[in-house]
Amino acid sequence: MLFRSREMEPRPVRQGSTPSDVSVRPEPAQAVRVSAETADGQALVGLIRKELQALEMRLASGNGNVHGLSQKMTLLEHGVSATYAERLIEAGLHPSVMADRLLADLNIASGLPSFGDRTAVLVGPAAGGKTTAAMQATLSIAEDRAIPPVVSASRDPRPGAREKFFAMADAARIESSWGGVASGALVVDAGGYGLDDLMVNRPELSEYDLYLCIPAFLNRSTAARWIDGVRSLAGVILTHWSPTEVPLGLLSCMAERGVCLVGLSTSQDPTVPLIRPSGDTVGGPVRSALGLALDVAHSGAG
């Protein structure tokens, strides 16, 4: 029998401002508002340009030879920072060696405390797949530990968040509660709007492990803001993961900061258990992506 704990008194839903009237007169192209995604892309392009300029300065001041230059240029093009690209090149120029370095920095199969040993609190961008991942993680932990699946959610002010949470929990046949942490809860969906809402006035969640849940398609600069903005981060769960579209920039951003990758969500179905990172689920795709990128660059250079 599914249960839902007594809810706290409802909080008023924040209302958006009424949009102003839009003129029918065509606007100049330069006046069109740039979307957040475009702004993030421009920021990433700016970072890559600065890193390329730094390389050019090194070439100009030296004898023109830089160890692993073509490999580094390729890594920069795939969103890897100049600093971490140098770390990968120091490990070796072969793609498999670079992959081993990257996987080691992501703490894949490192013997660290297992995800789910303590109640896991998931935070992350709105509409990034966090609630789905919470259900999937609950099923995975419950199966590993042979205990009932129980998930909770802290109060989330977004319209429809409560209904979506309970609908997913019911579909996955998980005991669920809203507005607090139920006894035996394996995962807590912390909800919220964005980075500024993380763990604000939530002392009841401070004793649990905090995990960042972000989409695999997030670019490096945006991911870095989230990773750097979450304190005492126990690990990261990637949603929208595809082994054929490996986000080398995002993974390198995590590895550069020593952040542990603990889970992969490959489906929007809440009944599909979360995938645990391993040499097969992550190592194989990472080796293939690096090998393909570096081989293509080497063939083009020749």
PDB file of C-alpha atoms in Angstrom:
ATOM      1  CA  MET A   1       0.000   0.000   0.000  1.00  0.00           C
ATOM      2  CA  LEU A   2       1.479   3.337  -1.020  1.00  0.00           C
ATOM      3  CA  PHE A   3       1.452   6.087   1.589  1.00  0.00           C
ATOM      4  CA  ARG A   4       1.744   9.834   1.531  1.00  0.00           C
ATOM      5  CA  SER A   5       2.736  11.689   4.686  1.00  0.00           C
ATOM      6  CA  ARG A   6       0.747  14.591   6.083  1.00  0.00           C
ATOM      7  CA  GLU A   7       1.674  17.682   4.172  1.00  0.00           C
ATOM      8  CA  MET A   8       2.888  20.926   5.609  1.00  0.00           C
ATOM      9  CA  GLU A   9       0.726  24.003   5.188  1.00  0.00           C
ATOM     10  CA  PRO A  10       0.840  25.113   1.532  1.00  0.00           C
ATOM     11  CA  ARG A  11       2.974  28.013   0.520  1.00  0.00           C
ATOM     12  CA  PRO A  12       1.761  30.558  -2.037  1.00  0.00           C
ATOM     13  CA  VAL A  13       2.908  29.878  -5.570  1.00  0.00           C
ATOM     14  CA  ARG A  14       5.104  32.562  -7.034  1.00  0.00           C
ATOM     15  CA  GLN A  15       3.393  34.272  -9.890  1.00  0.00           C
ATOM     16  CA  GLY A  16       5.278  35.483 -12.945  1.00  0.00           C
ATOM     17  CA  SER A  17       4.982  39.053 -14.046  1.00  0.00           C
ATOM     18  CA  THR A  18       2.553  39.940 -16.785  1.00  0.00           C
ATOM     19  CA  PRO A  19       4.397  40.391 -20.078  1.00  0.00           C
ATOM     20  CA  SER A  20       4.295  43.839 -21.542  1.00  0.00           C
ATOM     21  CA  ASP A  21       2.642  44.541 -24.865  1.00  0.00           C
ATOM     22  CA  VAL A  22       4.754  43.658 -27.853  1.00  0.00           C
ATOM     23  CA  SER A  23       4.935  46.135 -30.698  1.00  0.00           C
ATOM     24  CA  VAL A  24       3.903  44.868 -34.108  1.00  0.00           C
ATOM     25  CA  ARG A  25       6.705  46.861 -35.676  1.00  0.00           C
ATOM     26  CA  PRO A  26       9.593  44.542 -36.709  1.00  0.00           C
ATOM     27  CA  GLU A  27      12.546  44.792 -34.358  1.00  0.00           C
ATOM     28  CA  PRO A  28      16.156  45.111 -35.536  1.00  0.00           C
ATOM     29  CA  ALA A  29      18.062  41.861 -35.502  1.00  0.00           C
ATOM     30  CA  GLN A  30      20.461  43.138 -32.853  1.00  0.00           C
ATOM     31  CA  ALA A  31      17.545  43.848 -30.506  1.00  0.00           C
ATOM     32  CA  VAL A  32      16.349  40.243 -30.410  1.00  0.00           C
ATOM     33  CA  ARG A  33      16.840  38.774 -26.925  1.00  0.00           C
ATOM     34  CA  VAL A  34      19.490  36.040 -26.803  1.00  0.00           C
ATOM     35  CA  SER A  35      18.390  32.841 -25.077  1.00  0.00           C
ATOM     36  CA  ALA A  36      20.214  31.429 -22.045  1.00  0.00           C
ATOM     37  CA  GLU A  37      21.442  28.474 -24.088  1.00  0.00           C
ATOM     38  CA  THR A  38      22.956  30.749 -26.710  1.00  0.00           C
ATOM     39  CA  ALA A  39      24.646  32.842 -24.030  1.00  0.00           C
ATOM     40  CA  ASP A  40      26.189  29.723 -22.484  1.00  0.00           C
ATOM     41  CA  GLY A  41      27.426  28.639 -25.922  1.00  0.00           C
ATOM     42  CA  GLN A  42      29.014  32.016 -26.534  1.00  0.00           C
ATOM     43  CA  ALA A  43      30.726  31.855 -23.144  1.00  0.00           C
ATOM     44  CA  LEU A  44      32.166  28.449 -24.009  1.00  0.00           C
ATOM     45  CA  VAL A  45      33.391  29.707 -27.381  1.00  0.00           C
ATOM     46  CA  GLY A  46      35.051  32.610 -25.589  1.00  0.00           C
ATOM     47  CA  LEU A  47      36.867  30.243 -23.236  1.00  0.00           C
ATOM     48  CA  ILE A  48      38.114  28.127 -26.135  1.00  0.00           C
ATOM     49  CA  ARG A  49      39.346  31.208 -27.987  1.00  0.00           C
ATOM     50  CA  LYS A  50      41.323  32.342 -24.936  1.00  0.00           C
ATOM     51  CA  GLU A  51      42.878  28.910 -24.607  1.00  0.00           C
ATOM     52  CA  LEU A  52      43.817  28.853 -28.293  1.00  0.00           C
ATOM     53  CA  GLN A  53      45.364  32.298 -27.962  1.00  0.00           C
ATOM     54  CA  ALA A  54      47.446  31.054 -25.031  1.00  0.00           C
ATOM     55  CA  LEU A  55      48.694  28.207 -27.225  1.00  0.00           C
ATOM     56  CA  GLU A  56      49.620  30.614 -30.003  1.00  0.00           C
ATOM     57  CA  MET A  57      51.618  32.731 -27.561  1.00  0.00           C
ATOM     58  CA  ARG A  58      53.513  29.653 -26.380  1.00  0.00           C
ATOM     59  CA  LEU A  59      54.324  28.711 -29.959  1.00  0.00           C
ATOM     60  CA  ALA A  60      55.472  32.222 -30.777  1.00  0.00           C
ATOM     61  CA  SER A  61      57.767  32.382 -27.767  1.00  0.00           C
ATOM     62  CA  GLY A  62      59.279  28.920 -28.280  1.00  0.00           C
ATOM     63  CA  ASN A  63      60.710  26.874 -31.081  1.00  0.00           C
ATOM     64  CA  GLY A  64      57.310  26.032 -32.536  1.00  0.00           C
ATOM     65  CA  ASN A  65      57.115  22.540 -31.070  1.00  0.00           C
ATOM     66  CA  VAL A  66      54.607  21.715 -28.327  1.00  0.00           C
ATOM     67  CA  HIS A  67      54.237  18.150 -27.038  1.00  0.00           C
ATOM     68  CA  GLY A  68      50.832  16.784 -27.996  1.00  0.00           C
ATOM     69  CA  LEU A  69      49.743  19.986 -29.748  1.00  0.00           C
ATOM     70  CA  SER A  70      47.315  18.309 -32.172  1.00  0.00           C
ATOM     71  CA  GLN A  71      45.804  16.246 -29.346  1.00  0.00           C
ATOM     72  CA  LYS A  72      45.394  19.335 -27.206  1.00  0.00           C
ATOM     73  CA  MET A  73      43.729  21.282 -29.997  1.00  0.00           C
ATOM     74  CA  THR A  74      41.278  18.409 -30.473  1.00  0.00           C
ATOM     75  CA  LEU A  75      40.486  18.242 -26.762  1.00  0.00           C
ATOM     76  CA  LEU A  76      39.853  21.994 -26.683  1.00  0.00           C
ATOM     77  CA  GLU A  77      37.451  21.664 -29.595  1.00  0.00           C
ATOM     78  CA  HIS A  78      35.503  19.063 -27.598  1.00  0.00           C
ATOM     79  CA  GLY A  79      35.074  21.345 -24.587  1.00  0.00           C
ATOM     80  CA  VAL A  80      37.992  20.168 -22.438  1.00  0.00           C
ATOM     81  CA  SER A  81      39.788  22.975 -20.591  1.00  0.00           C
ATOM     82  CA  ALA A  82      43.407  23.744 -21.443  1.00  0.00           C
ATOM     83  CA  THR A  83      44.529  22.815 -17.927  1.00  0.00           C
ATOM     84  CA  TYR A  84      42.859  19.426 -17.935  1.00  0.00           C
ATOM     85  CA  ALA A  85      43.897  18.726 -21.534  1.00  0.00           C
ATOM     86  CA  GLU A  86      47.500  19.081 -20.402  1.00  0.00           C
ATOM     87  CA  ARG A  87      46.825  16.617 -17.572  1.00  0.00           C
ATOM     88  CA  LEU A  88      45.482  14.064 -20.050  1.00  0.00           C
ATOM     89  CA  ILE A  89      48.452  14.575 -22.386  1.00  0.00           C
ATOM     90  CA  GLU A  90      50.871  14.122 -19.492  1.00  0.00           C
ATOM     91  CA  ALA A  91      49.344  10.690 -18.930  1.00  0.00           C
ATOM     92  CA  GLY A  92      50.074   9.761 -22.550  1.00  0.00           C
ATOM     93  CA  LEU A  93      49.099  10.601 -26.111  1.00  0.00           C
ATOM     94  CA  HIS A  94      47.174   7.394 -26.798  1.00  0.00           C
ATOM     95  CA  PRO A  95      43.375   7.745 -26.428  1.00  0.00           C
ATOM     96  CA  SER A  96      43.088   4.708 -24.144  1.00  0.00           C
ATOM     97  CA  VAL A  97      45.667   6.184 -21.746  1.00  0.00           C
ATOM     98  CA  MET A  98      43.815   9.498 -21.678  1.00  0.00           C
ATOM     99  CA  ALA A  99      40.559   7.643 -21.046  1.00  0.00           C
ATOM    100  CA  ASP A 100      42.103   5.787 -18.104  1.00  0.00           C
ATOM    101  CA  ARG A 101      43.228   9.105 -16.615  1.00  0.00           C
ATOM    102  CA  LEU A 102      39.770  10.628 -17.051  1.00  0.00           C
ATOM    103  CA  LEU A 103      37.986   7.613 -15.542  1.00  0.00           C
ATOM    104  CA  ALA A 104      40.368   7.550 -12.594  1.00  0.00           C
ATOM    105  CA  ASP A 105      39.700  11.230 -11.900  1.00  0.00           C
ATOM    106  CA  LEU A 106      35.950  10.515 -12.002  1.00  0.00           C
ATOM    107  CA  ASN A 107      36.494   7.874  -9.295  1.00  0.00           C
ATOM    108  CA  ILE A 108      34.994   5.102 -11.413  1.00  0.00           C
ATOM    109  CA  ALA A 109      35.356   1.839  -9.435  1.00  0.00           C
ATOM    110  CA  SER A 110      37.518   3.635  -6.889  1.00  0.00           C
ATOM    111  CA  GLY A 111      36.236   1.794  -3.832  1.00  0.00           C
ATOM    112  CA  LEU A 112      34.709   4.930  -2.311  1.00  0.00           C
ATOM    113  CA  PRO A 113      31.600   4.583  -0.095  1.00  0.00           C
ATOM    114  CA  SER A 114      28.746   3.256  -2.174  1.00  0.00           C
ATOM    115  CA  PHE A 115      26.018   5.566  -3.426  1.00  0.00           C
ATOM    116  CA  GLY A 116      23.006   4.888  -1.230  1.00  0.00           C
ATOM    117  CA  ASP A 117      24.795   4.015   1.996  1.00  0.00           C
ATOM    118  CA  ARG A 118      23.071   7.061   3.450  1.00  0.00           C
ATOM    119  CA  THR A 119      19.961   8.960   2.378  1.00  0.00           C
ATOM    120  CA  ALA A 120      20.774  10.782  -0.865  1.00  0.00           C
ATOM    121  CA  VAL A 121      19.470  14.307  -1.432  1.00  0.00           C
ATOM    122  CA  LEU A 122      19.274  15.257  -5.121  1.00  0.00           C
ATOM    123  CA  VAL A 123      19.607  18.882  -6.205  1.00  0.00           C
ATOM    124  CA  GLY A 124      20.084  20.383  -9.644  1.00  0.00           C
ATOM    125  CA  PRO A 125      18.642  22.513 -12.441  1.00  0.00           C
ATOM    126  CA  ALA A 126      14.891  22.658 -12.868  1.00  0.00           C
ATOM    127  CA  ALA A 127      13.549  20.465 -15.687  1.00  0.00           C
ATOM    128  CA  GLY A 128      16.850  18.564 -15.825  1.00  0.00           C
ATOM    129  CA  GLY A 129      15.401  15.121 -15.035  1.00  0.00           C
ATOM    130  CA  LYS A 130      15.971  15.265 -11.267  1.00  0.00           C
ATOM    131  CA  THR A 131      12.601  13.802 -10.204  1.00  0.00           C
ATOM    132  CA  THR A 132      12.915  10.947 -12.698  1.00  0.00           C
ATOM    133  CA  ALA A 133      16.442  10.249 -11.491  1.00  0.00           C
ATOM    134  CA  ALA A 134      15.211  10.280  -7.887  1.00  0.00           C
ATOM    135  CA  MET A 135      12.759   7.467  -8.666  1.00  0.00           C
ATOM    136  CA  GLN A 136      15.350   5.496 -10.624  1.00  0.00           C
ATOM    137  CA  ALA A 137      17.948   5.903  -7.867  1.00  0.00           C
ATOM    138  CA  THR A 138      15.443   4.765  -5.245  1.00  0.00           C
ATOM    139  CA  LEU A 139      14.723   1.575  -7.202  1.00  0.00           C
ATOM    140  CA  SER A 140      18.453   0.875  -7.694  1.00  0.00           C
ATOM    141  CA  ILE A 141      19.327   1.363  -4.023  1.00  0.00           C
ATOM    142  CA  ALA A 142      16.335  -0.673  -2.843  1.00  0.00           C
ATOM    143  CA  GLU A 143      17.279  -3.538  -5.158  1.00  0.00           C
ATOM    144  CA  ASP A 144      20.926  -3.493  -4.045  1.00  0.00           C
ATOM    145  CA  ARG A 145      20.016  -3.487  -0.355  1.00  0.00           C
ATOM    146  CA  ALA A 146      16.907  -5.696  -0.615  1.00  0.00           C
ATOM    147  CA  ILE A 147      14.730  -3.161   1.212  1.00  0.00           C
ATOM    148  CA  PRO A 148      11.452  -1.372   0.345  1.00  0.00           C
ATOM    149  CA  PRO A 149      11.790   1.603  -2.013  1.00  0.00           C
ATOM    150  CA  VAL A 150      10.881   4.856  -0.249  1.00  0.00           C
ATOM    151  CA  VAL A 151      11.303   8.334  -1.734  1.00  0.00           C
ATOM    152  CA  SER A 152      10.577  11.767  -0.287  1.00  0.00           C
ATOM    153  CA  ALA A 153      10.418  15.304  -1.627  1.00  0.00           C
ATOM    154  CA  SER A 154      11.013  18.586   0.124  1.00  0.00           C
ATOM    155  CA  ARG A 155       8.547  21.369  -0.500  1.00  0.00           C
ATOM    156  CA  ASP A 156       8.848  22.500  -4.141  1.00  0.00           C
ATOM    157  CA  PRO A 157       7.051  25.762  -5.038  1.00  0.00           C
ATOM    158  CA  ARG A 158       6.917  25.091  -8.771  1.00  0.00           C
ATOM    159  CA  PRO A 159       3.397  24.662 -10.178  1.00  0.00           C
ATOM    160  CA  GLY A 160       2.619  20.991 -10.804  1.00  0.00           C
ATOM    161  CA  ALA A 161       5.719  19.686  -9.002  1.00  0.00           C
ATOM    162  CA  ARG A 162       3.702  17.876  -6.314  1.00  0.00           C
ATOM    163  CA  GLU A 163       1.413  16.156  -8.811  1.00  0.00           C
ATOM    164  CA  LYS A 164       4.335  15.120 -11.028  1.00  0.00           C
ATOM    165  CA  PHE A 165       6.251  13.700  -8.058  1.00  0.00           C
ATOM    166  CA  PHE A 166       3.365  11.532  -6.828  1.00  0.00           C
ATOM    167  CA  ALA A 167       2.466  10.385 -10.363  1.00  0.00           C
ATOM    168  CA  MET A 168       6.024   9.169 -10.968  1.00  0.00           C
ATOM    169  CA  ALA A 169       6.221   7.476  -7.569  1.00  0.00           C
ATOM    170  CA  ASP A 170       2.925   5.683  -8.148  1.00  0.00           C
ATOM    171  CA  ALA A 171       4.026   4.565 -11.626  1.00  0.00           C
ATOM    172  CA  ALA A 172       7.239   3.113 -10.168  1.00  0.00           C
ATOM    173  CA  ARG A 173       5.355   1.597  -7.168  1.00  0.00           C
ATOM    174  CA  ILE A 174       7.483   3.508  -4.682  1.00  0.00           C
ATOM    175  CA  GLU A 175       6.270   4.650  -1.275  1.00  0.00           C
ATOM    176  CA  SER A 176       6.353   8.438  -1.324  1.00  0.00           C
ATOM    177  CA  SER A 177       6.009  11.437   0.959  1.00  0.00           C
ATOM    178  CA  TRP A 178       5.920  15.184   0.355  1.00  0.00           C
ATOM    179  CA  GLY A 179       7.169  18.086   2.429  1.00  0.00           C
ATOM    180  CA  GLY A 180       9.736  16.259   4.557  1.00  0.00           C
ATOM    181  CA  VAL A 181      11.895  13.150   4.879  1.00  0.00           C
ATOM    182  CA  ALA A 182       9.932   9.987   5.650  1.00  0.00           C
ATOM    183  CA  SER A 183      11.333   7.232   7.841  1.00  0.00           C
ATOM    184  CA  GLY A 184      13.335   4.853   5.660  1.00  0.00           C
ATOM    185  CA  ALA A 185      13.586   7.283   2.728  1.00  0.00           C
ATOM    186  CA  LEU A 186      16.436   6.291   0.417  1.00  0.00           C
ATOM    187  CA  VAL A 187      16.342   9.412  -1.778  1.00  0.00           C
ATOM    188  CA  VAL A 188      15.045  12.960  -1.334  1.00  0.00           C
ATOM    189  CA  ASP A 189      14.095  15.116  -4.332  1.00  0.00           C
ATOM    190  CA  ALA A 190      15.089  18.599  -3.131  1.00  0.00           C
ATOM    191  CA  GLY A 191      13.291  20.379  -5.994  1.00  0.00           C
ATOM    192  CA  GLY A 192      13.688  24.138  -6.451  1.00  0.00           C
ATOM    193  CA  TYR A 193      14.149  26.568  -9.293  1.00  0.00           C
ATOM    194  CA  GLY A 194      17.871  27.011  -9.679  1.00  0.00           C
ATOM    195  CA  LEU A 195      21.289  27.437  -8.163  1.00  0.00           C
ATOM    196  CA  ASP A 196      20.218  30.214  -5.778  1.00  0.00           C
ATOM    197  CA  ASP A 197      17.621  27.923  -4.137  1.00  0.00           C
ATOM    198  CA  LEU A 198      20.024  25.130  -3.205  1.00  0.00           C
ATOM    199  CA  MET A 199      19.671  24.024   0.405  1.00  0.00           C
ATOM    200  CA  VAL A 200      18.396  27.456   1.506  1.00  0.00           C
ATOM    201  CA  ASN A 201      16.636  27.193   4.884  1.00  0.00           C
ATOM    202  CA  ARG A 202      16.715  23.396   4.720  1.00  0.00           C
ATOM    203  CA  PRO A 203      18.549  22.343   7.894  1.00  0.00           C
ATOM    204  CA  GLU A 204      16.560  19.106   7.970  1.00  0.00           C
ATOM    205  CA  LEU A 205      18.532  17.902   4.928  1.00  0.00           C
ATOM    206  CA  SER A 206      22.007  18.821   6.184  1.00  0.00           C
ATOM    207  CA  GLU A 207      22.728  15.396   7.707  1.00  0.00           C
ATOM    208  CA  TYR A 208      22.316  13.543   4.412  1.00  0.00           C
ATOM    209  CA  ASP A 209      24.600  13.108   1.389  1.00  0.00           C
ATOM    210  CA  LEU A 210      24.165  15.781  -1.275  1.00  0.00           C
ATOM    211  CA  TYR A 211      24.273  14.800  -4.964  1.00  0.00           C
ATOM    212  CA  LEU A 212      24.083  17.060  -7.994  1.00  0.00           C
ATOM    213  CA  CYS A 213      21.768  15.868 -10.761  1.00  0.00           C
ATOM    214  CA  ILE A 214      22.510  17.528 -14.125  1.00  0.00           C
ATOM    215  CA  PRO A 215      21.789  16.738 -17.795  1.00  0.00           C
ATOM    216  CA  ALA A 216      24.623  15.232 -19.834  1.00  0.00           C
ATOM    217  CA  PHE A 217      24.060  17.864 -22.533  1.00  0.00           C
ATOM    218  CA  LEU A 218      24.942  20.733 -20.162  1.00  0.00           C
ATOM    219  CA  ASN A 219      27.951  22.670 -21.422  1.00  0.00           C
ATOM    220  CA  ARG A 220      31.176  22.947 -19.441  1.00  0.00           C
ATOM    221  CA  SER A 221      30.755  26.518 -18.207  1.00  0.00           C
ATOM    222  CA  THR A 222      27.214  25.954 -16.905  1.00  0.00           C
ATOM    223  CA  ALA A 223      28.161  22.646 -15.310  1.00  0.00           C
ATOM    224  CA  ALA A 224      31.107  24.316 -13.583  1.00  0.00           C
ATOM    225  CA  ARG A 225      28.816  26.919 -12.015  1.00  0.00           C
ATOM    226  CA  TRP A 226      26.610  24.188 -10.569  1.00  0.00           C
ATOM    227  CA  ILE A 227      29.482  22.013  -9.362  1.00  0.00           C
ATOM    228  CA  ASP A 228      31.280  24.954  -7.776  1.00  0.00           C
ATOM    229  CA  GLY A 229      28.035  26.246  -6.259  1.00  0.00           C
ATOM    230  CA  VAL A 230      27.146  23.083  -4.313  1.00  0.00           C
ATOM    231  CA  ARG A 231      28.995  22.625  -1.048  1.00  0.00           C
ATOM    232  CA  SER A 232      30.034  19.221   0.335  1.00  0.00           C
ATOM    233  CA  LEU A 233      29.121  17.520  -2.926  1.00  0.00           C
ATOM    234  CA  ALA A 234      29.119  13.719  -2.604  1.00  0.00           C
ATOM    235  CA  GLY A 235      28.843  13.070  -6.343  1.00  0.00           C
ATOM    236  CA  VAL A 236      27.049  13.733  -9.618  1.00  0.00           C
ATOM    237  CA  ILE A 237      24.243  11.925 -11.431  1.00  0.00           C
ATOM    238  CA  LEU A 238      24.022  12.556 -15.179  1.00  0.00           C
ATOM    239  CA  THR A 239      20.597  12.484 -16.803  1.00  0.00           C
ATOM    240  CA  HIS A 240      19.857  12.141 -20.529  1.00  0.00           C
ATOM    241  CA  TRP A 241      22.980  10.004 -20.854  1.00  0.00           C
ATOM    242  CA  SER A 242      23.715   8.411 -24.223  1.00  0.00           C
ATOM    243  CA  PRO A 243      26.774   6.223 -24.871  1.00  0.00           C
ATOM    244  CA  THR A 244      26.880   7.534 -28.443  1.00  0.00           C
ATOM    245  CA  GLU A 245      27.039  11.215 -27.425  1.00  0.00           C
ATOM    246  CA  VAL A 246      29.675  11.323 -24.690  1.00  0.00           C
ATOM    247  CA  PRO A 247      30.035  14.834 -23.173  1.00  0.00           C
ATOM    248  CA  LEU A 248      33.820  15.012 -22.907  1.00  0.00           C
ATOM    249  CA  GLY A 249      33.718  18.659 -21.843  1.00  0.00           C
ATOM    250  CA  LEU A 250      31.325  18.029 -18.965  1.00  0.00           C
ATOM    251  CA  LEU A 251      33.093  14.853 -17.815  1.00  0.00           C
ATOM    252  CA  SER A 252      36.449  16.627 -17.874  1.00  0.00           C
ATOM    253  CA  CYS A 253      34.942  19.493 -15.865  1.00  0.00           C
ATOM    254  CA  MET A 254      33.936  16.983 -13.189  1.00  0.00           C
ATOM    255  CA  ALA A 255      37.245  15.128 -13.336  1.00  0.00           C
ATOM    256  CA  GLU A 256      39.241  18.351 -13.065  1.00  0.00           C
ATOM    257  CA  ARG A 257      37.453  19.060  -9.782  1.00  0.00           C
ATOM    258  CA  GLY A 258      37.691  15.503  -8.484  1.00  0.00           C
ATOM    259  CA  VAL A 259      33.922  15.030  -8.498  1.00  0.00           C
ATOM    260  CA  CYS A 260      32.717  11.438  -8.363  1.00  0.00           C
ATOM    261  CA  LEU A 261      30.301  10.199 -11.042  1.00  0.00           C
ATOM    262  CA  VAL A 262      27.788   7.970  -9.224  1.00  0.00           C
ATOM    263  CA  GLY A 263      24.898   7.373 -11.610  1.00  0.00           C
ATOM    264  CA  LEU A 264      23.571   7.575 -15.168  1.00  0.00           C
ATOM    265  CA  SER A 265      19.957   8.048 -16.193  1.00  0.00           C
ATOM    266  CA  THR A 266      19.330   6.893 -19.753  1.00  0.00           C
ATOM    267  CA  SER A 267      15.535   6.981 -19.828  1.00  0.00           C
ATOM    268  CA  GLN A 268      12.653   9.258 -18.861  1.00  0.00           C
ATOM    269  CA  ASP A 269      10.808   6.212 -17.539  1.00  0.00           C
ATOM    270  CA  PRO A 270      10.869   6.345 -13.693  1.00  0.00           C
ATOM    271  CA  THR A 271      10.651   2.543 -13.504  1.00  0.00           C
ATOM    272  CA  VAL A 272      14.045   2.062 -15.204  1.00  0.00           C
ATOM    273  CA  PRO A 273      16.734   1.652 -12.504  1.00  0.00           C
ATOM    274  CA  LEU A 274      19.634   4.093 -12.427  1.00  0.00           C
ATOM    275  CA  ILE A 275      22.781   2.781 -14.138  1.00  0.00           C
ATOM    276  CA  ARG A 276      25.929   2.611 -12.027  1.00  0.00           C
ATOM    277  CA  PRO A 277      29.143   3.871 -13.702  1.00  0.00           C
ATOM    278  CA  SER A 278      31.620   1.121 -14.542  1.00  0.00           C
ATOM    279  CA  GLY A 279      34.296   0.189 -17.022  1.00  0.00           C
ATOM    280  CA  ASP A 280      31.548  -0.935 -19.398  1.00  0.00           C
ATOM    281  CA  THR A 281      28.828   1.698 -18.929  1.00  0.00           C
ATOM    282  CA  VAL A 282      31.198   4.694 -18.912  1.00  0.00           C
ATOM    283  CA  GLY A 283      34.685   3.415 -19.744  1.00  0.00           C
ATOM    284  CA  GLY A 284      33.737   1.933 -23.109  1.00  0.00           C
ATOM    285  CA  PRO A 285      31.903   5.030 -24.402  1.00  0.00           C
ATOM    286  CA  VAL A 286      34.650   7.374 -23.139  1.00  0.00           C
ATOM    287  CA  ARG A 287      37.390   5.340 -24.860  1.00  0.00           C
ATOM    288  CA  SER A 288      35.386   5.239 -28.084  1.00  0.00           C
ATOM    289  CA  ALA A 289      34.686   8.987 -28.010  1.00  0.00           C
ATOM    290  CA  LEU A 290      38.305   9.934 -27.354  1.00  0.00           C
ATOM    291  CA  GLY A 291      39.597   7.448 -29.903  1.00  0.00           C
ATOM    292  CA  LEU A 292      37.239   8.688 -32.602  1.00  0.00           C
ATOM    293  CA  ALA A 293      37.952  12.368 -31.895  1.00  0.00           C
ATOM    294  CA  LEU A 294      41.740  11.984 -31.883  1.00  0.00           C
ATOM    295  CA  ASP A 295      41.815   9.630 -34.875  1.00  0.00           C
ATOM    296  CA  VAL A 296      39.698  11.997 -36.950  1.00  0.00           C
ATOM    297  CA  ALA A 297      41.915  14.948 -35.988  1.00  0.00           C
ATOM    298  CA  HIS A 298      45.089  12.982 -36.810  1.00  0.00           C
ATOM    299  CA  SER A 299      43.678  11.910 -40.190  1.00  0.00           C
ATOM    300  CA  GLY A 300      42.677  15.482 -40.969  1.00  0.00           C
ATOM    301  CA  ALA A 301      46.106  16.779 -40.021  1.00  0.00           C
ATOM    302  CA  GLY A 302      47.728  14.299 -42.330  1.00  0.00           C
TER     303      GLY A 302
END
